[in-house]
PDB file of C-alpha atoms and ligand atoms in Angstrom:
ATOM      1  CA  MET A   1       2.582  17.315 -24.004  1.00 87.00           C
ATOM      2  CA  PRO A   2      -1.187  16.746 -22.389  1.00 88.00           C
ATOM      3  CA  GLN A   3      -3.877  16.034 -24.498  1.00 90.00           C
ATOM      4  CA  GLU A   4      -6.096  17.659 -21.502  1.00 96.00           C
ATOM      5  CA  VAL A   5      -5.797  20.771 -19.365  1.00 97.00           C
ATOM      6  CA  ARG A   6      -8.889  21.871 -17.313  1.00 98.00           C
ATOM      7  CA  ILE A   7      -9.264  24.582 -15.103  1.00 98.00           C
ATOM      8  CA  PHE A   8     -11.784  24.420 -12.075  1.00 98.00           C
ATOM      9  CA  ASP A   9     -13.190  27.320  -9.958  1.00 97.00           C
ATOM     10  CA  ASP A  10     -11.439  25.980  -6.376  1.00 95.00           C
ATOM     11  CA  ALA A  11      -9.776  23.042  -4.302  1.00 95.00           C
ATOM     12  CA  PRO A  12     -12.996  21.392  -3.841  1.00 96.00           C
ATOM     13  CA  ALA A  13     -14.425  21.380  -7.740  1.00 98.00           C
ATOM     14  CA  LEU A  14     -10.770  20.374  -8.702  1.00 98.00           C
ATOM     15  CA  ALA A  15     -11.038  17.631  -5.931  1.00 98.00           C
ATOM     16  CA  GLU A  16     -14.583  16.091  -7.116  1.00 98.00           C
ATOM     17  CA  ALA A  17     -13.604  16.278 -10.713  1.00 98.00           C
ATOM     18  CA  ALA A  18     -10.322  14.418 -10.062  1.00 98.00           C
ATOM     19  CA  ALA A  19     -12.601  11.887  -8.333  1.00 98.00           C
ATOM     20  CA  ARG A  20     -14.814  11.503 -11.097  1.00 98.00           C
ATOM     21  CA  PHE A  21     -11.752  11.057 -13.803  1.00 98.00           C
ATOM     22  CA  VAL A  22      -9.745   8.308 -10.685  1.00 99.00           C
ATOM     23  CA  ILE A  23     -13.366   6.614 -10.717  1.00 99.00           C
ATOM     24  CA  ASP A  24     -13.704   6.621 -14.636  1.00 98.00           C
ATOM     25  CA  ALA A  25     -10.294   5.181 -14.872  1.00 98.00           C
ATOM     26  CA  ALA A  26     -10.688   2.620 -12.172  1.00 99.00           C
ATOM     27  CA  GLN A  27     -14.029   1.479 -13.745  1.00 98.00           C
ATOM     28  CA  ALA A  28     -12.427   1.440 -17.313  1.00 98.00           C
ATOM     29  CA  ALA A  29      -9.509  -0.811 -16.274  1.00 98.00           C
ATOM     30  CA  VAL A  30     -11.563  -3.265 -14.450  1.00 98.00           C
ATOM     31  CA  ALA A  31     -13.388  -3.402 -17.189  1.00 98.00           C
ATOM     32  CA  GLN A  32     -10.524  -3.870 -19.569  1.00 98.00           C
ATOM     33  CA  HIS A  33      -8.537  -6.262 -17.619  1.00 97.00           C
ATOM     34  CA  GLY A  34     -10.182  -6.980 -14.140  1.00 98.00           C
ATOM     35  CA  ARG A  35      -7.430  -4.478 -12.142  1.00 98.00           C
ATOM     36  CA  PHE A  36      -7.126  -0.853 -11.427  1.00 98.00           C
ATOM     37  CA  HIS A  37      -3.065  -0.182 -10.793  1.00 98.00           C
ATOM     38  CA  TRP A  38      -2.961   3.321  -9.770  1.00 99.00           C
ATOM     39  CA  VAL A  39       0.380   4.891  -8.721  1.00 98.00           C
ATOM     40  CA  LEU A  40      -0.637   7.522  -6.036  1.00 99.00           C
ATOM     41  CA  SER A  41       0.821  11.277  -5.221  1.00 98.00           C
ATOM     42  CA  GLY A  42       2.074  12.565  -1.865  1.00 98.00           C
ATOM     43  CA  GLY A  43       2.407  15.862  -0.808  1.00 96.00           C
ATOM     44  CA  GLY A  44      -0.599  18.322   0.349  1.00 97.00           C
ATOM     45  CA  THR A  45      -2.198  18.718  -3.279  1.00 97.00           C
ATOM     46  CA  PRO A  46      -3.873  15.479  -3.791  1.00 98.00           C
ATOM     47  CA  ARG A  47      -5.075  15.144   0.098  1.00 98.00           C
ATOM     48  CA  GLU A  48      -8.652  16.550  -0.769  1.00 98.00           C
ATOM     49  CA  LEU A  49      -8.978  14.460  -3.784  1.00 98.00           C
ATOM     50  CA  TYR A  50      -8.540  11.307  -1.821  1.00 99.00           C
ATOM     51  CA  ALA A  51     -10.493  12.572   1.163  1.00 98.00           C
ATOM     52  CA  THR A  52     -13.260  12.957  -1.758  1.00 98.00           C
ATOM     53  CA  LEU A  53     -12.723   9.229  -3.097  1.00 98.00           C
ATOM     54  CA  ALA A  54     -13.363   8.167   0.666  1.00 98.00           C
ATOM     55  CA  ARG A  55     -16.952   9.865   0.515  1.00 98.00           C
ATOM     56  CA  PRO A  56     -19.643   7.286   0.303  1.00 98.00           C
ATOM     57  CA  GLU A  57     -21.068   9.056  -2.914  1.00 98.00           C
ATOM     58  CA  PHE A  58     -17.757   8.672  -4.532  1.00 98.00           C
ATOM     59  CA  SER A  59     -16.283   5.890  -2.893  1.00 98.00           C
ATOM     60  CA  LYS A  60     -19.607   3.496  -4.008  1.00 98.00           C
ATOM     61  CA  ASP A  61     -18.279   3.859  -7.700  1.00 98.00           C
ATOM     62  CA  MET A  62     -14.905   2.546  -7.363  1.00 98.00           C
ATOM     63  CA  PRO A  63     -14.139  -1.356  -7.499  1.00 98.00           C
ATOM     64  CA  TRP A  64     -11.807  -1.024  -4.569  1.00 98.00           C
ATOM     65  CA  THR A  65     -11.507  -4.711  -4.181  1.00 98.00           C
ATOM     66  CA  GLN A  66      -9.987  -4.834  -7.559  1.00 98.00           C
ATOM     67  CA  VAL A  67      -7.672  -1.765  -7.179  1.00 98.00           C
ATOM     68  CA  TYR A  68      -4.445  -1.762  -6.286  1.00 98.00           C
ATOM     69  CA  ILE A  69      -2.165   0.739  -4.623  1.00 98.00           C
ATOM     70  CA  TYR A  70       1.280   1.848  -5.340  1.00 98.00           C
ATOM     71  CA  PHE A  71       3.110   4.867  -4.021  1.00 98.00           C
ATOM     72  CA  GLY A  72       5.111   7.381  -6.961  1.00 98.00           C
ATOM     73  CA  ASP A  73       7.726   7.968  -4.121  1.00 98.00           C
ATOM     74  CA  GLU A  74       8.197   8.027  -0.028  1.00 98.00           C
ATOM     75  CA  ARG A  75       9.723  10.032   2.239  1.00 98.00           C
ATOM     76  CA  CYS A  76      12.749   8.130   4.442  1.00 98.00           C
ATOM     77  CA  VAL A  77      10.706   7.965   7.562  1.00 98.00           C
ATOM     78  CA  PRO A  78       8.516   5.885   9.596  1.00 98.00           C
ATOM     79  CA  PRO A  79       4.959   4.734   8.244  1.00 98.00           C
ATOM     80  CA  ASP A  80       3.295   6.869  11.146  1.00 98.00           C
ATOM     81  CA  HIS A  81       5.444   9.891  10.625  1.00 98.00           C
ATOM     82  CA  GLU A  82       3.669  13.034  10.017  1.00 98.00           C
ATOM     83  CA  ASP A  83       5.575  13.497   6.734  1.00 98.00           C
ATOM     84  CA  SER A  84       4.657  10.139   5.537  1.00 98.00           C
ATOM     85  CA  ASN A  85       3.026   9.926   2.132  1.00 98.00           C
ATOM     86  CA  TYR A  86       1.850   6.421   3.099  1.00 98.00           C
ATOM     87  CA  ARG A  87       0.208   8.076   6.453  1.00 98.00           C
ATOM     88  CA  MET A  88      -1.489  10.649   4.904  1.00 98.00           C
ATOM     89  CA  THR A  89      -3.062   8.589   2.306  1.00 98.00           C
ATOM     90  CA  GLN A  90      -4.331   6.214   4.812  1.00 98.00           C
ATOM     91  CA  ASP A  91      -5.710   9.012   6.895  1.00 98.00           C
ATOM     92  CA  ALA A  92      -7.193  10.416   3.696  1.00 98.00           C
ATOM     93  CA  MET A  93      -8.431   7.873   2.093  1.00 98.00           C
ATOM     94  CA  LEU A  94      -7.384   3.929   2.406  1.00 98.00           C
ATOM     95  CA  ARG A  95      -8.421   3.342   6.138  1.00 98.00           C
ATOM     96  CA  HIS A  96     -12.112   4.642   4.965  1.00 98.00           C
ATOM     97  CA  VAL A  97     -12.659   2.559   1.957  1.00 98.00           C
ATOM     98  CA  PRO A  98     -12.770  -1.475   1.741  1.00 98.00           C
ATOM     99  CA  ILE A  99      -9.428  -1.692  -0.244  1.00 98.00           C
ATOM    100  CA  PRO A 100      -8.147  -5.223   0.793  1.00 98.00           C
ATOM    101  CA  PRO A 101      -4.799  -3.992   2.649  1.00 97.00           C
ATOM    102  CA  ASP A 102      -2.509  -6.105   0.676  1.00 98.00           C
ATOM    103  CA  HIS A 103      -3.385  -4.287  -2.214  1.00 98.00           C
ATOM    104  CA  VAL A 104      -1.729  -1.234  -0.994  1.00 98.00           C
ATOM    105  CA  LEU A 105       2.087  -1.349  -1.913  1.00 98.00           C
ATOM    106  CA  ARG A 106       3.970   0.651   0.889  1.00 98.00           C
ATOM    107  CA  PHE A 107       7.988   1.295   0.569  1.00 98.00           C
ATOM    108  CA  ARG A 108       9.428  -0.265   3.732  1.00 98.00           C
ATOM    109  CA  THR A 109      11.057   3.210   4.922  1.00 98.00           C
ATOM    110  CA  GLU A 110      12.196   1.559   7.996  1.00 97.00           C
ATOM    111  CA  ALA A 111      15.118  -0.013   6.052  1.00 98.00           C
ATOM    112  CA  GLU A 112      17.831   1.591   4.867  1.00 98.00           C
ATOM    113  CA  PRO A 113      16.789   3.935   1.374  1.00 98.00           C
ATOM    114  CA  ALA A 114      18.704   1.566  -0.843  1.00 98.00           C
ATOM    115  CA  VAL A 115      16.929  -1.461   0.662  1.00 98.00           C
ATOM    116  CA  ALA A 116      13.652   0.163   0.299  1.00 98.00           C
ATOM    117  CA  ALA A 117      13.954   0.967  -2.840  1.00 98.00           C
ATOM    118  CA  ARG A 118      15.084  -2.249  -4.033  1.00 98.00           C
ATOM    119  CA  GLU A 119      12.217  -4.573  -2.243  1.00 98.00           C
ATOM    120  CA  TYR A 120       9.655  -2.017  -4.045  1.00 98.00           C
ATOM    121  CA  GLU A 121      11.117  -2.808  -7.028  1.00 98.00           C
ATOM    122  CA  GLU A 122      11.154  -6.469  -6.417  1.00 98.00           C
ATOM    123  CA  ALA A 123       7.167  -5.824  -5.397  1.00 98.00           C
ATOM    124  CA  VAL A 124       6.115  -3.811  -8.344  1.00 98.00           C
ATOM    125  CA  ARG A 125       7.813  -6.626 -10.755  1.00 97.00           C
ATOM    126  CA  ALA A 126       5.559  -8.791  -8.981  1.00 97.00           C
ATOM    127  CA  SER A 127       2.821  -7.092  -8.776  1.00 97.00           C
ATOM    128  CA  ALA A 128       2.067  -4.762 -11.550  1.00 97.00           C
ATOM    129  CA  PRO A 129       1.092  -6.357 -15.265  1.00 96.00           C
ATOM    130  CA  ARG A 130       3.827  -6.287 -17.974  1.00 95.00           C
ATOM    131  CA  ASP A 131       4.025  -5.369 -21.311  1.00 94.00           C
ATOM    132  CA  ALA A 132       5.793  -7.541 -24.286  1.00 94.00           C
ATOM    133  CA  ASP A 133       9.152  -6.217 -23.078  1.00 92.00           C
ATOM    134  CA  ASN A 134       8.187  -7.445 -19.652  1.00 91.00           C
ATOM    135  CA  ARG A 135       7.618  -3.648 -18.572  1.00 94.00           C
ATOM    136  CA  PRO A 136       5.400  -2.894 -15.498  1.00 97.00           C
ATOM    137  CA  VAL A 137       2.397  -1.343 -16.975  1.00 98.00           C
ATOM    138  CA  VAL A 138      -0.080   1.001 -14.655  1.00 98.00           C
ATOM    139  CA  ASP A 139      -3.200   2.007 -15.277  1.00 98.00           C
ATOM    140  CA  LEU A 140      -3.098   5.305 -14.017  1.00 98.00           C
ATOM    141  CA  THR A 141       0.075   7.472 -12.266  1.00 98.00           C
ATOM    142  CA  LEU A 142      -1.378  10.430 -10.169  1.00 98.00           C
ATOM    143  CA  LEU A 143       1.150  13.496 -10.273  1.00 98.00           C
ATOM    144  CA  GLY A 144       1.653  16.663  -7.903  1.00 98.00           C
ATOM    145  CA  VAL A 145       4.541  18.937  -9.261  1.00 98.00           C
ATOM    146  CA  GLY A 146       6.918  21.246  -7.119  1.00 98.00           C
ATOM    147  CA  LYS A 147       7.520  24.585  -7.945  1.00 98.00           C
ATOM    148  CA  ASP A 148      10.601  23.795  -9.404  1.00 98.00           C
ATOM    149  CA  GLY A 149       8.860  21.336 -11.555  1.00 98.00           C
ATOM    150  CA  HIS A 150       9.826  18.188  -9.646  1.00 98.00           C
ATOM    151  CA  THR A 151       7.279  15.318  -9.314  1.00 98.00           C
ATOM    152  CA  ALA A 152       7.478  12.332  -7.127  1.00 98.00           C
ATOM    153  CA  SER A 153      10.919  12.595  -5.428  1.00 98.00           C
ATOM    154  CA  LEU A 154      12.088  13.492  -9.645  1.00 98.00           C
ATOM    155  CA  PHE A 155      13.989  16.556  -8.626  1.00 98.00           C
ATOM    156  CA  PRO A 156      15.747  18.457 -11.305  1.00 98.00           C
ATOM    157  CA  GLY A 157      19.329  17.353 -11.855  1.00 97.00           C
ATOM    158  CA  THR A 158      19.539  14.403  -9.362  1.00 98.00           C
ATOM    159  CA  PRO A 159      21.008  11.112 -10.745  1.00 97.00           C
ATOM    160  CA  ILE A 160      17.648   9.600 -10.080  1.00 98.00           C
ATOM    161  CA  MET A 161      16.525  11.674 -13.304  1.00 98.00           C
ATOM    162  CA  ASN A 162      18.887   9.198 -15.373  1.00 98.00           C
ATOM    163  CA  GLU A 163      17.619   6.004 -13.962  1.00 98.00           C
ATOM    164  CA  GLN A 164      16.374   3.816 -16.842  1.00 97.00           C
ATOM    165  CA  GLN A 165      17.070   0.400 -15.564  1.00 96.00           C
ATOM    166  CA  ARG A 166      15.578   0.347 -12.126  1.00 98.00           C
ATOM    167  CA  LEU A 167      12.124   0.895 -11.367  1.00 98.00           C
ATOM    168  CA  ALA A 168      12.656   2.288  -7.924  1.00 98.00           C
ATOM    169  CA  ALA A 169      15.441   4.279  -6.326  1.00 98.00           C
ATOM    170  CA  GLU A 170      16.774   6.061  -3.469  1.00 98.00           C
ATOM    171  CA  VAL A 171      17.825   9.368  -3.755  1.00 98.00           C
ATOM    172  CA  TYR A 172      19.312  12.296  -1.813  1.00 98.00           C
ATOM    173  CA  VAL A 173      17.859  15.554  -2.102  1.00 97.00           C
ATOM    174  CA  ASP A 174      20.107  18.393  -1.079  1.00 97.00           C
ATOM    175  CA  LYS A 175      17.847  21.078  -1.100  1.00 95.00           C
ATOM    176  CA  LEU A 176      15.637  18.812   1.506  1.00 96.00           C
ATOM    177  CA  GLN A 177      18.569  17.686   3.156  1.00 98.00           C
ATOM    178  CA  ALA A 178      17.208  14.322   3.064  1.00 98.00           C
ATOM    179  CA  TRP A 179      16.754  10.918   1.524  1.00 98.00           C
ATOM    180  CA  ARG A 180      13.632   9.826  -0.250  1.00 98.00           C
ATOM    181  CA  VAL A 181      12.823   6.645  -2.218  1.00 98.00           C
ATOM    182  CA  SER A 182      10.759   6.635  -5.445  1.00 98.00           C
ATOM    183  CA  LEU A 183       9.633   5.048  -8.618  1.00 98.00           C
ATOM    184  CA  THR A 184      11.772   5.872 -11.448  1.00 98.00           C
ATOM    185  CA  LEU A 185      11.263   6.949 -15.037  1.00 98.00           C
ATOM    186  CA  PRO A 186      10.240   3.578 -16.894  1.00 98.00           C
ATOM    187  CA  VAL A 187       7.557   3.001 -14.734  1.00 98.00           C
ATOM    188  CA  PHE A 188       5.988   6.604 -15.521  1.00 98.00           C
ATOM    189  CA  HIS A 189       6.822   6.297 -19.194  1.00 98.00           C
ATOM    190  CA  HIS A 190       4.541   2.903 -19.912  1.00 98.00           C
ATOM    191  CA  ALA A 191       1.787   4.166 -17.801  1.00 98.00           C
ATOM    192  CA  ARG A 192      -1.550   3.727 -19.731  1.00 98.00           C
ATOM    193  CA  ALA A 193      -2.326   7.535 -18.644  1.00 98.00           C
ATOM    194  CA  ALA A 194      -1.573  10.318 -16.259  1.00 98.00           C
ATOM    195  CA  LEU A 195      -3.188  12.953 -14.380  1.00 98.00           C
ATOM    196  CA  VAL A 196      -1.557  15.884 -13.233  1.00 98.00           C
ATOM    197  CA  LEU A 197      -3.010  17.890 -10.358  1.00 98.00           C
ATOM    198  CA  ALA A 198      -1.998  21.594  -9.348  1.00 98.00           C
ATOM    199  CA  ALA A 199      -3.391  23.855  -6.847  1.00 98.00           C
ATOM    200  CA  GLY A 200      -2.446  27.318  -5.604  1.00 98.00           C
ATOM    201  CA  GLU A 201      -1.190  30.462  -6.885  1.00 98.00           C
ATOM    202  CA  SER A 202       2.387  29.274  -6.126  1.00 98.00           C
ATOM    203  CA  LYS A 203       2.135  26.818  -8.981  1.00 98.00           C
ATOM    204  CA  ALA A 204       1.184  29.387 -11.619  1.00 98.00           C
ATOM    205  CA  ASP A 205       4.680  30.233 -12.573  1.00 98.00           C
ATOM    206  CA  VAL A 206       5.474  26.270 -12.636  1.00 98.00           C
ATOM    207  CA  VAL A 207       2.245  25.460 -14.717  1.00 98.00           C
ATOM    208  CA  TYR A 208       3.254  28.121 -16.978  1.00 98.00           C
ATOM    209  CA  GLU A 209       7.049  27.187 -17.810  1.00 98.00           C
ATOM    210  CA  ALA A 210       5.693  23.431 -18.215  1.00 98.00           C
ATOM    211  CA  LEU A 211       3.182  24.032 -20.834  1.00 97.00           C
ATOM    212  CA  HIS A 212       4.238  26.945 -22.384  1.00 96.00           C
ATOM    213  CA  THR A 213       7.592  26.964 -22.516  1.00 96.00           C
ATOM    214  CA  GLU A 214      10.274  24.999 -24.276  1.00 95.00           C
ATOM    215  CA  ALA A 215      12.728  24.706 -21.504  1.00 96.00           C
ATOM    216  CA  GLY A 216       9.006  23.337 -19.722  1.00 97.00           C
ATOM    217  CA  ALA A 217       9.789  20.003 -21.766  1.00 97.00           C
ATOM    218  CA  GLU A 218      13.041  19.122 -19.932  1.00 97.00           C
ATOM    219  CA  LEU A 219      11.346  19.604 -16.334  1.00 98.00           C
ATOM    220  CA  PRO A 220      10.366  16.218 -14.567  1.00 98.00           C
ATOM    221  CA  ILE A 221       6.775  16.802 -14.326  1.00 98.00           C
ATOM    222  CA  ARG A 222       7.032  16.468 -18.370  1.00 98.00           C
ATOM    223  CA  GLN A 223       9.545  14.169 -18.392  1.00 98.00           C
ATOM    224  CA  ALA A 224       7.323  12.022 -16.271  1.00 98.00           C
ATOM    225  CA  GLU A 225       5.186  11.734 -18.835  1.00 98.00           C
ATOM    226  CA  PRO A 226       3.535   8.310 -20.244  1.00 98.00           C
ATOM    227  CA  ARG A 227       5.200   7.611 -23.625  1.00 97.00           C
ATOM    228  CA  ASN A 228       1.956   6.414 -25.051  1.00 95.00           C
ATOM    229  CA  GLY A 229      -0.428   7.478 -22.926  1.00 94.00           C
ATOM    230  CA  GLU A 230      -3.291  10.265 -22.147  1.00 96.00           C
ATOM    231  CA  VAL A 231      -2.103  13.076 -19.697  1.00 98.00           C
ATOM    232  CA  SER A 232      -4.515  15.471 -18.333  1.00 98.00           C
ATOM    233  CA  TRP A 233      -3.559  18.630 -16.232  1.00 98.00           C
ATOM    234  CA  TYR A 234      -6.112  19.346 -13.563  1.00 98.00           C
ATOM    235  CA  LEU A 235      -5.849  22.935 -12.196  1.00 98.00           C
ATOM    236  CA  ASP A 236      -7.703  25.206  -9.730  1.00 98.00           C
ATOM    237  CA  ARG A 237      -7.983  28.609 -11.003  1.00 98.00           C
ATOM    238  CA  THR A 238      -4.898  30.356  -8.865  1.00 98.00           C
ATOM    239  CA  ALA A 239      -2.489  27.319 -10.431  1.00 98.00           C
ATOM    240  CA  GLY A 240      -3.786  27.987 -14.279  1.00 98.00           C
ATOM    241  CA  ALA A 241      -3.939  32.170 -13.742  1.00 97.00           C
ATOM    242  CA  ARG A 242      -1.075  32.198 -16.168  1.00 97.00           C
ATOM    243  CA  LEU A 243      -2.029  30.208 -19.059  1.00 95.00           C
ATOM    244  CA  GLY A 244      -4.173  32.870 -20.567  1.00 82.00           C
ATOM    245  CA  GLU A 245      -0.753  34.538 -21.393  1.00 81.00           C
ATOM    246  CA  GLU A 246       0.431  34.071 -24.682  1.00 68.00           C
ATOM    247  CA  GLY A 247       3.299  31.351 -24.687  1.00 51.00           C
TER     248      GLY A 247
HETATM  249  C1  6PG B   1       5.737  14.285  -2.075  1.00 55.65           C
HETATM  250  C2  6PG B   1       5.217  13.914  -3.766  1.00 55.65           C
HETATM  251  C3  6PG B   1       5.823  15.604  -4.363  1.00 55.65           C
HETATM  252  C4  6PG B   1       4.590  16.218  -4.484  1.00 55.65           C
HETATM  253  C5  6PG B   1       5.258  17.786  -4.709  1.00 55.65           C
HETATM  254  C6  6PG B   1       4.007  18.808  -4.606  1.00 55.65           C
HETATM  255  O1  6PG B   1       5.944  12.991  -1.889  1.00 55.65           O
HETATM  256  O2  6PG B   1       5.729  15.532  -1.975  1.00 55.65           O
HETATM  257  O3  6PG B   1       5.254  13.123  -4.091  1.00 55.65           O
HETATM  258  O4  6PG B   1       6.467  14.951  -5.781  1.00 55.65           O
HETATM  259  O5  6PG B   1       3.515  15.935  -5.304  1.00 55.65           O
HETATM  260  O6  6PG B   1       6.251  18.183  -4.085  1.00 55.65           O
HETATM  261  O7  6PG B   1       3.790  19.005  -3.605  1.00 55.65           O
HETATM  262  P1  6PG B   1       2.496  19.448  -2.867  1.00 55.65           P
HETATM  263  O8  6PG B   1       1.180  18.992  -3.577  1.00 55.65           O
HETATM  264  O9  6PG B   1       2.435  19.530  -1.682  1.00 55.65           O
HETATM  265  O10 6PG B   1       2.732  21.180  -3.240  1.00 55.65           O
END
């Protein structure tokens, strides 16, 4: 369950507050262990956050040379495809900030899904810090949420939800008629913190279900919470519209 749920008037206010959250997390991580390992979300919601972080008044406060970027998931399309999360994050943020290119870990979606997932797992193992049980520990996972409660490419009822060994896996999403590659729950579980972003009236029901119903605990967005980390939900007013209702 989140320790913090904040509602902002509109998308720009949400994006600026989320940008400040990320900057604070990055500065704390660098102060603590010299790097900031950050898992990005794809989809549409975080785009404005990324563009905000690329604005000079925000970008100047990010320790970009110590930032290491991972992708929570990726569509199995070329990196320059309009549906690519990699392309979206490059266009909105990464191409506009002084992050060393080799700090951005991209799923190699030119390969078959299973190969891309296996390569990504090896890259995550080589790049992310490890805990005492040799499990990767990232500093922050940024999570979006779909109307069905999915996050990254952890869709309800798909086999990837049961993956407890691999750090990344391929998943065929029937409803999308498409392959995806995604980090798995073990990575999300061992993160130090998570920030969930949701905006728009289409998310009001899933936000209510996830945060105000018993069944909500089974949704992937709740299943992907860090086991021992802080969870924050940042919403705009329309996505949080039902939270005032009696649970
Ligand atoms: C993706 C994301 C996915 C996304 C949700 C919400 O690759 O699409 O990782 O999990 O966060 O589908 O998407 P929107 O922000 O576009 O509503």
